[in-house]
């Protein structure tokens, strides 16, 4: 397996610290609102990578944090008239709802920054003692010039970074590029007691601290969105390696941005979408398909038209599964014969090709192409003359390869429910448009499949009869 390491800017063979185990830290959301589709792509990408590593037999300890104290949270809590903790509790619950709906597996641990305050204070104390941080009027800053390799992750030296960076102006800092690891309390802000007076953690320090506490001094994979490379991940490296004297993470992975209608997502452009808004119209399979249809290091474009196309593509794959499910009940022959056993064995080539593509820096786009080749082969060769055993095993292979991508796991009943509901909505729209011919055709088509519609005062209901 080879992965592209942002730190070295090249593909490298993936060799975990402990054979068979992967320690993986992914930067999670700041929990002050619903997460948007750009965040959603990052979460889906690294959920997929985690799933694939597990598929390949690794035991993955997956840590994704919640930032539950920062300026945005304080401002939002004040606007809503609630405490920062209440705000965090609210949006962590909302995060889980949307992440679960996107089939994003729960992390091994989801630490909250506020749960590690004492560990963070100790981390900052140790940085000061080691000469890498200094205190000014209750604030504590990290001294970037003390760390020789600062800028290595983004491939720039400190002087070049300073020219291009948006720097927080504070004349008390020894250098403009120094950043806060502890912030003194301002009026009305939540705070914790520390050796430097009441205050709260800076943003970057929480991930360094929690990664060290939960995964150790050196981890296998650290990941997040491309926007986190600088300053967040650069600062994490500086803090962690200054304290431990060891490599913080062996592999750095970053997911590219999502554009909407070929433009940067922005509320001012009215092209800003939360994951929840999209989930109201599309299921998780379609959304994941779109997000994984391009390589994770390449920007993808997000449009309703592309989502509709992804939905149609997923339906093509599910059609193969549904056909196999139906065939199992219709065929006479139960067990495979020798020809079918040879055919089933021939399908192994698709599993091998899938692994080959995913082993090449998690190339989900090419892996999806393999799924289409597999289903085409099955559609051409498994039919009413096949055995129920072959139908079952062919379906199992499709679902097996879909699982690392987080798709193709729904039951035939759930797919039927989704399909019927969409046809009902289409029929209702046809009736509003006075297109009664189309409305009657939809009803008749469903009836031919033993699905009966009933118009009631509470809406349209349906049932399947044998």
XYZ file of C-alpha atoms in Angstrom, residues 22-435:
414
model
C -2.946 1.939 12.739
C -3.099 4.978 15.000
C -5.048 7.649 13.118
C -5.999 11.173 14.197
C -8.379 13.283 12.104
C -9.241 16.879 12.962
C -12.960 17.136 13.609
C -15.477 19.980 13.621
C -15.780 23.088 15.728
C -19.221 22.378 17.146
C -21.055 25.686 16.798
C -23.246 24.849 13.776
C -24.249 22.093 11.365
C -21.342 20.911 9.236
C -21.356 21.828 5.544
C -20.710 19.657 2.501
C -17.031 20.657 2.390
C -16.599 19.284 5.916
C -18.733 16.357 4.825
C -16.300 15.394 2.089
C -13.400 15.400 4.558
C -15.326 13.238 7.029
C -16.443 10.832 4.270
C -12.927 10.562 2.781
C -11.232 9.640 6.044
C -14.095 7.405 7.102
C -13.506 5.564 3.811
C -9.757 5.347 4.405
C -10.394 4.027 7.902
C -12.904 1.486 6.535
C -10.454 0.357 3.862
C -7.596 -0.070 6.325
C -9.910 -2.263 8.401
C -10.929 -4.167 5.266
C -7.241 -4.871 4.673
C -6.987 -6.340 8.145
C -5.608 -3.467 10.217
C -6.879 -2.711 13.702
C -7.498 1.031 13.462
C -7.659 3.257 16.526
C -9.434 6.262 15.039
C -9.530 9.527 16.992
C -11.528 12.549 15.802
C -11.788 15.533 18.097
C -14.529 18.047 18.780
C -13.319 21.629 19.225
C -15.785 22.810 21.842
C -14.155 26.065 22.970
C -13.034 28.899 20.678
C -14.027 32.407 19.571
C -16.771 31.232 17.178
C -18.352 29.123 19.892
C -18.235 31.927 22.447
C -19.848 34.388 20.014
C -22.541 31.913 18.925
C -23.361 30.950 22.520
C -23.725 34.633 23.431
C -26.022 35.168 20.429
C -28.219 32.235 21.472
C -28.181 33.147 25.160
C -26.773 29.785 26.258
C -23.484 28.568 27.700
C -20.652 27.397 25.482
C -21.065 23.899 26.926
C -24.760 23.863 26.064
C -23.904 24.969 22.535
C -21.280 22.223 22.230
C -23.643 19.570 23.564
C -26.297 20.662 21.078
C -24.123 20.560 17.969
C -22.230 17.412 18.909
C -25.630 15.715 18.971
C -26.438 17.260 15.579
C -23.058 16.145 14.225
C -23.733 12.533 15.164
C -27.171 12.671 13.549
C -25.788 13.889 10.218
C -22.648 11.739 10.326
C -24.721 8.633 11.077
C -27.018 9.516 8.168
C -23.941 9.672 5.907
C -22.881 6.205 7.127
C -19.777 7.687 8.768
C -18.661 5.173 11.373
C -18.250 6.403 14.941
C -14.665 7.148 15.949
C -12.934 4.976 18.504
C -12.781 8.153 20.613
C -14.290 11.624 20.040
C -12.438 13.738 22.607
C -13.643 17.220 23.488
C -11.048 19.924 24.103
C -12.687 20.946 27.377
C -12.258 17.415 28.730
C -8.455 17.758 28.532
C -7.860 21.174 30.116
C -5.475 19.892 32.797
C -3.500 17.899 30.230
C -3.294 20.984 28.019
C -2.061 23.128 30.926
C 0.658 20.553 31.662
C 1.602 20.480 27.966
C 1.967 24.290 27.946
C 3.977 24.261 31.167
C 6.381 21.745 29.639
C 6.753 23.876 26.496
C 7.659 26.893 28.640
C 10.152 24.842 30.643
C 11.734 23.561 27.422
C 12.153 27.135 26.165
C 9.647 26.909 23.308
C 6.905 29.058 24.829
C 6.647 32.239 26.909
C 4.011 34.014 28.955
C 2.849 37.617 28.520
C 0.107 39.056 30.737
C -1.661 35.726 31.110
C -1.295 34.724 27.443
C 1.210 32.041 26.471
C 2.798 32.045 23.016
C 4.762 29.440 21.112
C 8.067 30.772 19.767
C 8.215 29.605 16.131
C 11.867 30.677 15.673
C 12.891 28.221 18.366
C 11.678 25.312 16.189
C 14.125 24.714 13.344
C 11.744 22.829 11.061
C 8.839 25.262 11.182
C 7.226 25.445 7.726
C 8.274 21.949 6.649
C 4.719 20.681 6.132
C 3.813 23.428 3.647
C 7.296 23.497 2.143
C 8.156 27.093 3.028
C 10.628 28.682 5.392
C 9.601 30.973 8.221
C 10.407 34.205 6.361
C 8.308 33.238 3.332
C 5.432 32.175 5.565
C 5.532 35.494 7.381
C 5.209 37.437 4.118
C 2.138 35.495 2.978
C 0.402 34.863 6.295
C -2.515 36.673 7.855
C -0.913 37.376 11.219
C -2.728 38.257 14.411
C -1.291 41.663 15.356
C -0.022 41.701 18.937
C 3.019 43.811 19.803
C 3.574 41.763 22.951
C 4.672 38.770 20.878
C 8.397 38.305 20.378
C 7.787 37.509 16.714
C 4.726 38.109 14.502
C 4.576 34.382 13.634
C 4.331 33.256 17.260
C 0.925 31.792 18.102
C -1.130 31.436 21.267
C -1.207 28.120 23.106
C -3.083 29.622 26.070
C -5.358 32.686 26.032
C -6.048 34.898 29.037
C -9.713 35.325 29.911
C -11.572 38.258 28.415
C -14.706 39.686 30.066
C -17.653 37.318 29.754
C -15.616 34.399 28.449
C -15.538 30.933 30.038
C -12.184 30.185 31.645
C -10.190 27.662 33.637
C -7.613 28.375 36.324
C -4.000 28.006 35.231
C -0.505 29.028 36.432
C -0.901 32.140 34.221
C -4.322 33.110 35.529
C -7.803 32.207 34.260
C -7.955 31.446 30.552
C -8.578 28.823 27.877
C -6.579 26.811 25.337
C -5.513 28.124 21.964
C -6.915 26.197 19.016
C -3.791 24.317 17.912
C -2.702 22.986 21.293
C -5.775 20.792 21.837
C -4.992 18.398 18.962
C -1.335 18.032 19.953
C -2.355 17.255 23.504
C -5.186 14.845 22.739
C -3.224 12.978 20.063
C -0.366 12.471 22.519
C -2.695 11.419 25.323
C -4.784 8.992 23.261
C -2.332 7.698 20.643
C 1.178 8.319 21.952
C 4.114 10.530 21.021
C 4.189 9.313 17.402
C 1.122 8.366 15.392
C 0.788 6.681 12.021
C -1.627 8.982 10.193
C -2.701 12.542 10.885
C -5.356 13.871 8.535
C -7.782 16.664 7.813
C -8.918 19.124 5.164
C -6.401 20.861 2.908
C -7.167 24.160 4.662
C -5.672 22.817 7.903
C -2.134 22.333 6.581
C -1.222 25.858 7.664
C -1.296 27.063 10.285
C -3.106 24.341 12.242
C -1.154 21.223 11.315
C 2.115 23.106 11.004
C 1.646 24.366 14.540
C 0.726 20.917 15.813
C 4.022 19.567 14.494
C 5.971 22.403 16.091
C 4.315 21.957 19.495
C 4.437 18.181 19.596
C 7.947 17.636 18.291
C 9.357 20.431 20.456
C 7.942 18.696 23.519
C 8.734 15.054 22.749
C 11.748 15.305 20.454
C 10.064 12.666 18.262
C 8.285 12.639 14.915
C 4.669 13.624 15.573
C 3.048 11.759 12.628
C 4.629 9.535 10.004
C 2.037 10.235 7.293
C 0.056 13.415 6.689
C -3.080 13.120 4.514
C -5.183 16.057 3.333
C -8.504 16.100 1.479
C -9.088 18.752 -1.192
C -11.881 21.296 -1.223
C -15.382 21.105 -2.642
C -16.485 23.780 -5.106
C -20.165 24.464 -5.693
C -21.094 25.161 -9.328
C -17.365 25.662 -9.970
C -17.148 28.403 -7.351
C -15.836 28.478 -3.812
C -18.649 27.761 -1.375
C -19.800 30.989 0.259
C -22.945 32.226 1.963
C -22.612 35.520 0.076
C -22.828 33.618 -3.232
C -25.868 31.699 -1.965
C -24.119 28.401 -2.731
C -23.579 27.275 0.846
C -25.124 23.935 1.790
C -25.086 21.989 5.020
C -24.928 18.216 4.913
C -28.371 18.131 6.519
C -29.899 20.176 3.718
C -28.528 17.781 1.108
C -29.623 14.739 3.126
C -33.206 15.991 2.910
C -33.108 15.373 -0.868
C -30.502 12.634 -1.379
C -29.544 9.446 0.410
C -26.095 8.730 1.808
C -25.132 6.374 -1.032
C -25.575 9.099 -3.647
C -23.730 11.704 -1.567
C -20.830 9.376 -0.754
C -20.659 8.282 -4.393
C -20.247 11.886 -5.537
C -17.698 12.714 -2.821
C -15.629 9.625 -3.697
C -15.973 9.892 -7.469
C -12.808 11.985 -7.601
C -9.487 11.277 -5.923
C -9.451 12.726 -2.410
C -6.500 15.037 -3.196
C -8.322 16.615 -6.159
C -11.007 19.275 -5.830
C -14.462 18.109 -6.833
C -17.373 20.125 -8.106
C -20.710 19.866 -6.329
C -23.959 20.518 -8.188
C -27.488 19.160 -8.007
C -26.991 17.795 -11.534
C -23.909 15.849 -10.443
C -25.799 14.571 -7.408
C -28.624 13.405 -9.663
C -26.060 11.620 -11.811
C -24.522 10.015 -8.713
C -27.980 8.906 -7.628
C -28.575 7.269 -11.009
C -25.187 5.553 -10.866
C -25.897 4.146 -7.420
C -29.284 2.916 -8.624
C -27.566 1.017 -11.454
C -25.392 -0.779 -8.909
C -28.354 -1.495 -6.641
C -30.327 -2.825 -9.611
C -27.775 -5.601 -9.915
C -28.157 -6.413 -6.203
C -31.945 -6.301 -6.439
C -31.935 -8.557 -9.493
C -29.801 -11.075 -7.643
C -32.118 -10.915 -4.627
C -35.129 -11.567 -6.839
C -33.405 -14.343 -8.764
C -32.618 -16.180 -5.535
C -36.342 -16.637 -4.973
C -37.146 -17.536 -8.579
C -34.472 -20.004 -9.655
C -34.998 -23.735 -9.277
C -31.397 -24.845 -8.840
C -30.044 -24.395 -5.297
C -26.353 -25.320 -5.365
C -23.605 -24.279 -7.763
C -22.290 -26.693 -10.363
C -18.659 -26.851 -11.534
C -19.140 -24.233 -14.270
C -20.631 -21.808 -11.776
C -17.831 -22.425 -9.303
C -15.336 -21.571 -12.048
C -17.314 -18.442 -12.918
C -17.454 -17.355 -9.279
C -13.693 -17.848 -9.044
C -13.270 -15.604 -12.092
C -14.881 -12.743 -10.157
C -11.858 -12.703 -7.838
C -10.102 -10.550 -10.416
C -12.414 -7.667 -9.530
C -11.554 -7.938 -5.846
C -7.843 -7.936 -6.759
C -8.309 -4.918 -9.043
C -10.290 -3.074 -6.368
C -7.495 -3.632 -3.838
C -4.881 -2.591 -6.396
C -6.669 0.731 -6.961
C -7.299 1.420 -3.291
C -3.757 0.441 -2.347
C -2.595 3.218 -4.677
C -3.246 6.145 -2.322
C -6.909 5.211 -1.793
C -7.985 5.819 -5.393
C -11.731 5.639 -4.849
C -12.542 6.924 -8.340
C -10.899 3.924 -10.009
C -12.236 1.575 -7.330
C -15.787 2.668 -8.211
C -15.069 1.852 -11.868
C -14.161 -1.668 -10.777
C -17.581 -2.003 -9.127
C -19.301 -1.133 -12.398
C -17.187 -3.676 -14.281
C -18.100 -6.304 -11.691
C -21.846 -5.653 -11.881
C -21.752 -5.624 -15.701
C -20.087 -9.039 -15.662
C -22.682 -10.386 -13.211
C -25.608 -8.924 -15.167
C -24.344 -10.668 -18.311
C -23.722 -14.051 -16.713
C -26.106 -14.641 -13.807
C -29.708 -15.307 -14.850
C -32.800 -17.427 -14.302
C -30.792 -20.557 -15.154
C -28.241 -19.890 -12.399
C -28.302 -21.346 -8.896
C -29.500 -19.485 -5.831
C -26.062 -20.125 -4.277
C -24.331 -18.293 -7.152
C -26.789 -15.391 -6.854
C -26.073 -15.132 -3.137
C -22.296 -15.275 -3.516
C -22.262 -12.800 -6.410
C -24.297 -10.338 -4.328
C -21.920 -10.873 -1.426
C -18.933 -9.793 -3.538
C -20.667 -6.570 -4.624
C -21.552 -5.676 -1.050
C -18.068 -6.654 0.153
C -16.392 -4.178 -2.207
C -18.997 -1.503 -1.544
C -18.504 -1.635 2.216
C -15.082 0.108 2.381
C -16.665 2.958 0.395
C -19.669 3.035 2.722
C -22.124 2.250 -0.090
C -24.306 -0.639 -1.305
C -25.156 -1.923 2.168
C -28.899 -1.160 2.261
C -31.433 -3.976 2.189
C -33.661 -4.610 -0.822
C -36.630 -3.561 1.325
C -35.084 -0.195 2.086
C -34.265 0.372 -1.571
C -37.826 -0.510 -2.533
C -39.207 1.906 0.050
C -36.973 4.692 -1.254
C -37.910 3.984 -4.888
C -41.650 3.820 -4.227
C -41.587 7.036 -2.215
C -39.850 8.849 -5.061
C -42.467 7.559 -7.541
C -45.274 8.658 -5.219
C -43.800 12.164 -5.090
C -43.455 12.151 -8.874
C -47.120 11.073 -9.205
C -48.256 13.807 -6.798
C -46.397 16.422 -8.833
C -47.959 15.062 -12.038
C -51.423 15.415 -10.501
C -50.672 19.014 -9.473
C -49.631 19.678 -13.065
C -52.879 18.012 -14.247
C -50.803 15.407 -16.074
